[in-house]
């Protein structure tokens, strides 16, 4: 595995001219695969062929090229110049992908369903991680699969809980769906990444302190500190950027290049600030994207708005397409632990069970506080369950156990994660269109809600609440329901706070600048419009 993570040939004493030529061939190969992926993706979308989504096409291209290189005598040189450290993921590929996720959120459906999204993304990811980890551990104890220590099972559960429903969201945009369902799937997947990273790092911290008597309560406090600290850093940088662009007067013709350059630098500033403070840069840059889109973006000139939107969409599309190509290439060229077939099979079964516990359990809690006509329908719950594909984040996190865990353990986790990503992208991604049509959540009957503003949507919306009084002491069930309602009330209050105070303070416009903004935004998770 060490060889596979090297950027340049280890110990190579080739002539400088030959090295440069080999590097040129490697870069040319990568560019050719990217071009081929975008062209094939465009053709598939034009033909409305949903059985091979863009992500699947990119993955297959990497598999084919890697397979051809593996059976030829060029394997060593291609491997040397194509592969890279996982730091390349976290420093150059994942930041633009995650930032675009937050930047492309549409505020109204997101904040109107904020309580449900937070429930699925935070509580749901926590449930999925621990259910997966516990089941994998029990599978090892009962000799159904390769046995891992309990904490390592929880690490695997955390990293494999990161979802990437790129194919499902692409189909939603193509065929139309209920805006609230889109907001739930998209919002949950965005915040889910942040939660999965924080959980994984917390489990790694638990493992590193197992030999000491450190209190697990302190580990939990550390998790909260990391997540909330990263969130605060991201939000803080976003607010600072909003005030800068509001008062600096950069939206004039001869300063628009400076305006765009500064805007592009702020996300990476947020990322590096969090990493420098020992926090999570990915979590920070995600919330920087949310805040900058809501408060900084309206302060830009129109030409700068067009440029930054196109720029981040471009680099996030390139980055994620390259990630899927690389995954396919890596699978074909690497020596994986395929001897642990049982570990892979039962892991897939367990993540399906954990995803069901996540979605249906959280949906039950959300529906407890919603009136009958505003509950999340069963078919939407099934669509949310089916959309839990695994993608770039799970793959990138799985690179770390190879170094952090004992030999064999990390390789088993990496191989299982790679197999799960490939199978979900190819099989579930390819069947997503048929499945969503069977559930009747996409199609002509749904397209109206895609084109209307949020207020005109006829689907379920975040409910308005009224105080309820009880005769006598409320039961424990009623007290629990009242607490849930109080939580949902706070999300409604935040919408009012945003409109009445935050938007006027941080932007040059009023609170209604997005009234006519389309619900759906182009994003890396919603397909690549450049295809």
Coordinates of C-alpha atoms in Angstrom, one line a residue:
X1 CA 0.0 0.0 0.0
X2 CA 2.9 2.3 0.6
X3 CA 3.9 2.2 -3.1
X4 CA 0.4 3.1 -4.1
X5 CA 0.6 6.3 -2.2
X6 CA 3.8 7.7 -3.7
X7 CA 3.6 10.7 -6.0
X8 CA 6.9 10.0 -7.7
X9 CA 8.9 6.9 -8.2
X10 CA 10.6 5.9 -5.0
X11 CA 14.4 5.9 -5.4
X12 CA 14.1 6.3 -9.1
X13 CA 17.4 7.4 -10.7
X14 CA 16.1 8.1 -14.1
X15 CA 17.5 10.8 -16.4
X16 CA 15.7 14.1 -15.7
X17 CA 14.5 14.3 -19.3
X18 CA 13.0 10.8 -19.1
X19 CA 11.3 11.6 -15.8
X20 CA 9.8 14.7 -17.3
X21 CA 8.6 12.7 -20.3
X22 CA 7.1 10.0 -18.0
X23 CA 5.3 12.7 -16.0
X24 CA 4.0 14.2 -19.2
X25 CA 2.6 10.8 -20.2
X26 CA 0.9 10.4 -16.8
X27 CA -0.7 13.8 -16.9
X28 CA -1.8 13.2 -20.5
X29 CA -3.4 10.0 -19.5
X30 CA -5.3 11.7 -16.7
X31 CA -6.5 14.4 -19.0
X32 CA -7.6 11.9 -21.6
X33 CA -9.7 10.0 -19.0
X34 CA -11.3 13.2 -17.7
X35 CA -12.2 14.3 -21.3
X36 CA -13.6 10.8 -22.1
X37 CA -15.6 10.8 -18.8
X38 CA -17.2 14.2 -19.5
X39 CA -18.0 13.3 -23.1
X40 CA -19.6 9.9 -22.2
X41 CA -21.5 11.5 -19.4
X42 CA -22.9 14.2 -21.7
X43 CA -24.0 11.5 -24.2
X44 CA -25.6 9.4 -21.5
X45 CA -27.6 12.4 -20.3
X46 CA -28.6 13.5 -23.8
X47 CA -29.9 9.9 -24.3
X48 CA -31.7 9.8 -20.9
X49 CA -29.8 6.6 -20.2
X50 CA -29.9 6.3 -16.4
X51 CA -28.5 2.8 -16.1
X52 CA -24.9 4.1 -16.3
X53 CA -24.8 7.4 -14.4
X54 CA -21.9 9.8 -14.9
X55 CA -20.2 8.6 -11.7
X56 CA -20.4 5.0 -12.9
X57 CA -19.0 5.9 -16.3
X58 CA -16.0 7.6 -14.6
X59 CA -15.4 4.6 -12.4
X60 CA -15.6 2.2 -15.3
X61 CA -13.1 4.3 -17.3
X62 CA -10.6 4.1 -14.4
X63 CA -11.2 0.3 -14.1
X64 CA -10.6 -0.3 -17.8
X65 CA -7.5 1.9 -18.0
X66 CA -6.1 0.4 -14.8
X67 CA -6.8 -3.1 -16.0
X68 CA -5.0 -2.5 -19.3
X69 CA -2.0 -1.0 -17.5
X70 CA -2.0 -3.9 -15.1
X71 CA -1.6 -6.5 -17.9
X72 CA 1.0 -4.4 -19.9
X73 CA 4.6 -3.7 -19.2
X74 CA 3.8 0.0 -18.5
X75 CA 2.4 -0.7 -15.0
X76 CA 5.3 0.6 -13.0
X77 CA 5.7 3.9 -14.8
X78 CA 2.0 4.6 -14.9
X79 CA 1.6 3.8 -11.2
X80 CA 4.5 6.0 -10.3
X81 CA 3.0 9.1 -11.9
X82 CA -0.7 8.5 -11.5
X83 CA -1.0 7.7 -7.8
X84 CA -0.8 10.2 -4.9
X85 CA -1.0 10.6 -1.1
X86 CA -4.3 10.8 0.6
X87 CA -3.2 14.4 1.5
X88 CA -3.9 15.2 -2.1
X89 CA -7.5 14.2 -1.5
X90 CA -7.9 16.3 1.6
X91 CA -5.9 19.4 0.5
X92 CA -6.9 19.6 -3.2
X93 CA -9.8 17.4 -4.2
X94 CA -12.2 17.3 -1.3
X95 CA -12.2 21.0 -0.3
X96 CA -13.7 22.3 -3.5
X97 CA -16.2 19.4 -3.6
X98 CA -17.4 20.1 0.0
X99 CA -17.4 23.8 -0.4
X100 CA -19.6 23.5 -3.5
X101 CA -22.0 21.3 -1.5
X102 CA -22.5 24.1 1.0
X103 CA -22.4 26.8 -1.6
X104 CA -25.1 25.2 -3.7
X105 CA -27.7 24.8 -0.9
X106 CA -30.9 26.7 -1.5
X107 CA -31.7 28.5 1.7
X108 CA -35.5 28.3 1.8
X109 CA -36.1 24.6 1.5
X110 CA -33.0 23.8 3.5
X111 CA -33.9 26.0 6.5
X112 CA -37.6 25.2 6.3
X113 CA -36.7 21.5 6.7
X114 CA -33.7 22.3 8.9
X115 CA -35.0 20.3 11.9
X116 CA -35.5 17.2 9.8
X117 CA -32.2 17.5 8.0
X118 CA -30.2 18.0 11.3
X119 CA -32.0 14.9 12.7
X120 CA -31.1 12.7 9.7
X121 CA -27.5 14.1 9.4
X122 CA -26.4 14.2 13.0
X123 CA -28.5 11.7 15.0
X124 CA -29.0 9.5 11.9
X125 CA -25.3 9.3 11.1
X126 CA -24.5 8.6 14.7
X127 CA -27.1 5.7 14.6
X128 CA -25.8 4.4 11.3
X129 CA -22.1 4.5 12.5
X130 CA -22.7 2.6 15.7
X131 CA -25.2 0.1 14.3
X132 CA -22.7 -0.7 11.5
X133 CA -19.8 -0.9 14.0
X134 CA -21.6 -3.1 16.4
X135 CA -22.9 -5.5 13.7
X136 CA -19.4 -5.8 12.2
X137 CA -18.0 -6.6 15.6
X138 CA -20.7 -9.2 16.3
X139 CA -20.1 -10.7 12.9
X140 CA -16.4 -11.1 13.8
X141 CA -17.1 -12.6 17.2
X142 CA -19.4 -15.2 15.6
X143 CA -16.8 -16.0 12.9
X144 CA -19.1 -14.8 10.1
X145 CA -16.4 -12.4 8.9
X146 CA -12.8 -11.2 9.5
X147 CA -12.6 -10.1 13.2
X148 CA -11.6 -6.6 14.1
X149 CA -11.3 -4.9 17.6
X150 CA -14.4 -3.1 18.7
X151 CA -13.0 0.4 18.3
X152 CA -11.7 -0.4 14.8
X153 CA -15.2 -1.6 13.9
X154 CA -16.6 1.7 15.1
X155 CA -14.0 3.5 13.0
X156 CA -15.1 1.5 10.0
X157 CA -18.8 2.3 10.8
X158 CA -18.0 6.0 10.9
X159 CA -16.1 6.2 7.6
X160 CA -18.6 4.0 5.7
X161 CA -21.5 6.2 6.9
X162 CA -20.5 9.1 4.7
X163 CA -23.0 9.1 1.9
X164 CA -22.8 10.6 -1.6
X165 CA -26.1 10.4 -3.5
X166 CA -24.8 12.0 -6.7
X167 CA -26.8 9.7 -9.0
X168 CA -30.1 10.1 -7.2
X169 CA -29.8 13.9 -7.1
X170 CA -28.9 14.0 -10.7
X171 CA -32.1 12.0 -11.5
X172 CA -34.1 14.3 -9.3
X173 CA -32.9 17.3 -11.3
X174 CA -33.4 15.6 -14.6
X175 CA -36.9 14.2 -14.0
X176 CA -38.2 16.5 -11.2
X177 CA -39.2 15.7 -7.7
X178 CA -40.8 17.2 -4.6
X179 CA -38.6 20.1 -3.4
X180 CA -38.7 19.0 0.2
X181 CA -37.5 15.5 -0.7
X182 CA -34.7 17.0 -2.6
X183 CA -33.8 19.3 0.3
X184 CA -33.8 16.3 2.7
X185 CA -31.6 14.1 0.5
X186 CA -29.2 16.9 -0.4
X187 CA -29.1 18.6 3.0
X188 CA -28.6 15.2 4.8
X189 CA -25.8 14.2 2.5
X190 CA -24.0 17.5 2.9
X191 CA -24.0 17.6 6.7
X192 CA -23.5 13.8 6.9
X193 CA -20.0 14.2 5.5
X194 CA -19.1 16.6 8.3
X195 CA -20.5 14.3 10.9
X196 CA -18.8 11.2 9.5
X197 CA -15.4 12.9 9.6
X198 CA -15.9 14.1 13.1
X199 CA -17.0 10.6 14.3
X200 CA -14.1 8.9 12.5
X201 CA -11.5 11.3 14.1
X202 CA -13.1 10.7 17.5
X203 CA -12.9 7.0 17.1
X204 CA -9.3 7.3 16.1
X205 CA -8.7 9.3 19.2
X206 CA -10.4 6.7 21.3
X207 CA -8.2 4.0 19.8
X208 CA -5.0 6.0 20.4
X209 CA -5.9 6.5 24.1
X210 CA -7.0 3.0 24.8
X211 CA -3.8 2.3 26.6
X212 CA -4.3 5.2 29.0
X213 CA -7.0 5.8 31.6
X214 CA -8.5 8.8 29.8
X215 CA -12.1 9.2 30.5
X216 CA -14.4 8.4 27.6
X217 CA -16.5 11.4 28.7
X218 CA -13.6 13.6 27.8
X219 CA -13.4 11.9 24.4
X220 CA -17.0 12.8 23.8
X221 CA -16.3 16.4 24.9
X222 CA -13.4 16.5 22.4
X223 CA -15.8 15.4 19.7
X224 CA -18.3 18.1 20.5
X225 CA -15.4 20.7 20.7
X226 CA -14.0 19.6 17.3
X227 CA -17.4 19.7 15.5
X228 CA -18.7 22.9 17.1
X229 CA -15.2 24.6 16.8
X230 CA -15.0 23.7 13.1
X231 CA -18.5 24.9 12.6
X232 CA -17.8 28.2 14.4
X233 CA -14.6 28.7 12.4
X234 CA -16.4 28.2 9.1
X235 CA -19.3 30.4 10.0
X236 CA -17.0 33.1 11.4
X237 CA -14.9 33.2 8.2
X238 CA -18.1 33.4 6.2
X239 CA -19.4 36.3 8.2
X240 CA -16.1 38.2 8.0
X241 CA -16.1 37.7 4.2
X242 CA -19.6 39.1 4.0
X243 CA -18.7 42.2 5.9
X244 CA -15.5 42.7 3.9
X245 CA -17.4 42.6 0.5
X246 CA -20.2 44.7 1.9
X247 CA -18.0 47.6 3.0
X248 CA -14.8 47.4 0.9
X249 CA -16.5 48.7 -2.3
X250 CA -15.0 46.1 -4.6
X251 CA -18.0 45.7 -6.9
X252 CA -16.8 48.3 -9.4
X253 CA -15.6 47.5 -12.9
X254 CA -11.9 47.9 -12.5
X255 CA -11.8 45.8 -9.2
X256 CA -13.9 42.8 -10.2
X257 CA -10.8 40.6 -10.7
X258 CA -9.7 41.4 -7.2
X259 CA -13.2 40.8 -5.9
X260 CA -13.3 37.3 -7.5
X261 CA -9.8 36.4 -6.3
X262 CA -10.6 37.3 -2.7
X263 CA -13.8 35.4 -2.8
X264 CA -12.0 32.3 -4.1
X265 CA -9.3 32.5 -1.4
X266 CA -11.7 32.7 1.6
X267 CA -12.8 29.0 1.5
X268 CA -9.2 27.8 1.6
X269 CA -8.5 30.3 4.4
X270 CA -11.3 28.7 6.4
X271 CA -10.0 25.2 5.7
X272 CA -6.4 26.0 6.7
X273 CA -7.5 28.0 9.8
X274 CA -9.4 25.0 11.1
X275 CA -6.6 22.5 10.3
X276 CA -4.1 24.9 12.0
X277 CA -6.3 25.0 15.2
X278 CA -6.5 21.2 15.3
X279 CA -10.1 21.1 14.0
X280 CA -11.7 19.7 10.9
X281 CA -11.0 21.7 7.8
X282 CA -13.7 19.8 5.9
X283 CA -16.4 20.7 8.4
X284 CA -15.2 24.3 8.5
X285 CA -15.2 24.8 4.7
X286 CA -18.7 23.2 4.4
X287 CA -20.3 25.8 6.6
X288 CA -18.2 28.6 5.1
X289 CA -19.9 27.6 1.8
X290 CA -23.3 27.8 3.3
X291 CA -22.7 31.3 4.9
X292 CA -20.8 32.7 1.9
X293 CA -23.6 31.8 -0.5
X294 CA -26.3 33.3 1.8
X295 CA -24.5 36.5 2.9
X296 CA -21.3 37.1 0.9
X297 CA -22.5 36.2 -2.6
X298 CA -25.2 38.9 -2.7
X299 CA -22.5 41.5 -2.1
X300 CA -20.6 40.7 -5.3
X301 CA -21.1 42.4 -8.6
X302 CA -23.1 40.5 -11.2
X303 CA -20.1 39.5 -13.2
X304 CA -18.3 38.3 -10.2
X305 CA -21.3 36.3 -9.1
X306 CA -21.4 34.5 -12.5
X307 CA -17.6 33.9 -12.4
X308 CA -17.4 32.4 -8.8
X309 CA -20.5 30.2 -9.4
X310 CA -19.0 28.8 -12.6
X311 CA -15.6 28.5 -11.1
X312 CA -16.6 26.4 -8.1
X313 CA -18.9 24.3 -10.1
X314 CA -16.1 23.7 -12.6
X315 CA -13.4 22.7 -10.1
X316 CA -15.8 20.6 -8.0
X317 CA -17.0 18.7 -11.1
X318 CA -13.4 18.1 -12.2
X319 CA -12.4 17.0 -8.7
X320 CA -15.2 14.5 -8.2
X321 CA -14.9 13.1 -11.7
X322 CA -11.2 12.6 -11.1
X323 CA -11.9 10.9 -7.7
X324 CA -14.2 8.3 -9.3
X325 CA -11.7 7.7 -12.1
X326 CA -8.9 7.3 -9.6
X327 CA -11.0 4.8 -7.5
X328 CA -11.5 2.7 -10.6
X329 CA -7.8 2.9 -11.5
X330 CA -6.7 2.0 -8.0
X331 CA -9.0 -1.0 -7.8
X332 CA -7.6 -2.4 -11.0
X333 CA -3.9 -1.9 -10.1
X334 CA -3.8 -2.5 -6.3
X335 CA -3.5 -5.8 -4.5
X336 CA -6.5 -5.8 -2.2
X337 CA -7.4 -8.2 0.5
X338 CA -10.0 -10.0 -1.6
X339 CA -9.5 -13.1 0.7
X340 CA -11.9 -11.4 3.1
X341 CA -14.9 -11.9 0.9
X342 CA -17.1 -12.6 3.9
X343 CA -16.1 -9.2 5.5
X344 CA -17.1 -7.4 2.3
X345 CA -20.4 -9.3 1.9
X346 CA -21.6 -8.9 5.5
X347 CA -20.4 -5.3 5.6
X348 CA -22.7 -4.5 2.7
X349 CA -25.6 -6.3 4.5
X350 CA -24.9 -4.4 7.7
X351 CA -24.7 -1.0 6.2
X352 CA -28.1 -1.6 4.5
X353 CA -29.6 -2.5 7.9
X354 CA -27.9 0.5 9.5
X355 CA -29.1 2.9 6.8
X356 CA -32.7 1.6 7.4
X357 CA -32.3 2.2 11.2
X358 CA -31.1 5.7 10.4
X359 CA -33.7 6.8 7.9
X360 CA -36.9 5.1 9.3
X361 CA -36.0 5.8 12.9
X362 CA -35.3 9.5 12.4
X363 CA -38.3 9.8 10.1
X364 CA -40.4 8.4 12.9
X365 CA -39.1 11.1 15.3
X366 CA -39.6 13.9 12.8
X367 CA -43.2 12.7 12.1
X368 CA -44.0 12.8 15.8
X369 CA -44.1 16.5 15.7
X370 CA -45.7 17.0 12.3
X371 CA -49.4 17.1 11.6
X372 CA -50.8 14.2 9.5
X373 CA -50.8 16.1 6.2
X374 CA -47.2 17.3 6.7
X375 CA -45.5 14.0 7.7
X376 CA -42.7 12.6 5.6
X377 CA -44.5 10.1 3.3
X378 CA -43.3 6.5 3.4
X379 CA -42.3 6.6 -0.3
X380 CA -40.0 9.6 0.5
X381 CA -38.5 7.7 3.4
X382 CA -37.7 4.8 1.1
X383 CA -36.2 7.1 -1.5
X384 CA -34.0 8.6 1.2
X385 CA -33.0 5.2 2.3
X386 CA -32.1 4.1 -1.2
X387 CA -30.1 7.2 -1.9
X388 CA -27.4 6.4 0.6
X389 CA -24.7 5.7 -1.9
X390 CA -21.0 5.7 -0.7
X391 CA -18.5 7.8 -2.6
X392 CA -15.4 10.0 -2.4
X393 CA -15.6 10.8 1.3
X394 CA -15.7 7.2 2.4
X395 CA -13.0 6.2 0.0
X396 CA -10.7 9.1 1.2
X397 CA -11.3 8.3 4.9
X398 CA -10.5 4.6 4.2
X399 CA -7.0 5.5 3.0
X400 CA -6.1 6.5 6.6
X401 CA -6.6 3.1 8.4
X402 CA -4.0 1.6 6.1
X403 CA -1.4 3.5 8.0
X404 CA -3.1 3.9 11.4
X405 CA -4.1 0.3 12.0
X406 CA -2.1 -2.9 12.3
X407 CA -1.2 -4.6 9.1
X408 CA -4.2 -6.6 7.7
X409 CA -6.8 -4.6 9.6
X410 CA -6.4 -1.4 7.6
X411 CA -6.1 -3.3 4.3
X412 CA -9.3 -5.2 5.1
X413 CA -11.2 -2.0 5.8
X414 CA -9.8 -0.3 2.7
X415 CA -10.7 -3.2 0.4
X416 CA -14.2 -3.5 1.9
X417 CA -14.8 0.3 1.5
X418 CA -13.6 0.2 -2.1
X419 CA -15.8 -2.7 -2.9
X420 CA -18.8 -1.1 -1.2
X421 CA -18.3 2.2 -3.1
X422 CA -18.0 0.4 -6.4
X423 CA -21.0 -1.8 -5.9
X424 CA -23.3 1.0 -4.7
X425 CA -22.2 3.3 -7.5
X426 CA -22.6 0.7 -10.2
X427 CA -25.6 -1.3 -9.0
X428 CA -27.6 1.0 -6.8
X429 CA -26.7 4.0 -9.0
X430 CA -27.6 2.2 -12.1
X431 CA -30.9 1.1 -10.8
X432 CA -31.8 4.4 -9.1
X433 CA -33.9 5.7 -11.9
X434 CA -36.1 2.6 -12.1
X435 CA -36.4 2.5 -8.3
X436 CA -37.4 6.1 -7.9
X437 CA -39.9 5.8 -10.7
X438 CA -41.4 2.7 -9.0
X439 CA -41.7 4.7 -5.8
X440 CA -43.4 7.5 -7.8
X441 CA -41.2 10.2 -6.4
X442 CA -39.9 11.4 -9.8
X443 CA -41.6 12.1 -13.1
X444 CA -44.1 14.5 -14.7
X445 CA -46.3 14.6 -11.7
X446 CA -43.5 15.9 -9.6
X447 CA -41.9 18.5 -11.9
X448 CA -44.2 21.3 -10.9
X449 CA -42.7 21.6 -7.5
X450 CA -39.2 21.8 -9.1
X451 CA -40.0 24.9 -11.1
X452 CA -42.1 26.8 -8.6
X453 CA -40.8 28.9 -5.7
X454 CA -40.8 27.2 -2.3
X455 CA -43.9 29.0 -1.1
X456 CA -45.9 27.6 -4.1
X457 CA -44.9 24.0 -3.3
X458 CA -47.8 21.7 -2.6
X459 CA -45.7 19.1 -0.8
X460 CA -45.2 18.8 2.9
X461 CA -43.4 21.7 4.5
X462 CA -41.9 22.4 7.9
X463 CA -45.0 22.7 10.1
X464 CA -46.1 25.8 12.0
X465 CA -46.7 25.1 15.7
X466 CA -49.1 26.3 18.3
X467 CA -48.9 25.8 22.0
X468 CA -50.8 22.9 23.4
X469 CA -52.0 22.7 26.9
X470 CA -52.6 19.5 28.8
X471 CA -55.0 18.8 31.6
X472 CA -52.9 17.6 34.4
X473 CA -49.3 16.4 34.3
X474 CA -48.2 15.4 30.7
X475 CA -47.0 11.8 30.2
X476 CA -43.4 11.0 29.4
X477 CA -44.4 10.5 25.8
X478 CA -46.0 13.9 25.6
X479 CA -43.0 15.5 27.3
X480 CA -40.7 13.9 24.7
X481 CA -42.9 15.2 21.9
X482 CA -43.0 18.7 23.4
X483 CA -39.2 18.7 23.5
X484 CA -39.1 17.8 19.8
X485 CA -41.6 20.5 19.0
X486 CA -39.5 23.1 20.9
X487 CA -36.5 22.0 18.8
X488 CA -38.4 22.5 15.6
X489 CA -39.8 25.8 16.8
X490 CA -36.2 27.0 17.1
X491 CA -35.6 26.3 13.4
X492 CA -38.6 28.5 12.5
X493 CA -37.3 31.2 14.8
X494 CA -33.9 31.0 13.0
X495 CA -35.6 31.7 9.6
X496 CA -37.1 34.9 11.1
X497 CA -33.8 35.9 12.7
X498 CA -32.1 35.4 9.3
X499 CA -34.7 37.5 7.4
X500 CA -35.0 40.3 9.9
X501 CA -31.5 40.7 11.3
X502 CA -28.7 38.7 9.7
X503 CA -29.5 39.3 6.0
X504 CA -29.9 43.1 6.4
X505 CA -26.7 43.3 8.6
X506 CA -24.4 41.2 6.4
X507 CA -25.7 42.0 2.9
X508 CA -26.3 45.1 0.8
X509 CA -29.8 43.8 -0.1
X510 CA -32.9 43.1 1.9
X511 CA -34.0 39.7 3.1
X512 CA -35.8 38.7 0.0
X513 CA -33.1 38.6 -2.6
X514 CA -33.7 34.9 -3.3
X515 CA -37.4 35.0 -3.7
X516 CA -37.3 34.2 -7.4
X517 CA -34.3 32.0 -7.1
X518 CA -34.9 28.5 -8.5
X519 CA -35.1 25.8 -5.9
X520 CA -32.6 23.5 -7.5
X521 CA -29.0 24.5 -7.8
X522 CA -26.3 22.9 -9.9
X523 CA -23.9 21.1 -7.7
X524 CA -21.4 18.3 -7.7
X525 CA -23.9 16.0 -6.1
X526 CA -26.7 16.8 -8.5
X527 CA -24.8 15.8 -11.6
X528 CA -22.3 17.6 -13.7
X529 CA -24.0 20.1 -16.0
X530 CA -20.7 20.3 -17.9
X531 CA -21.3 16.8 -19.2

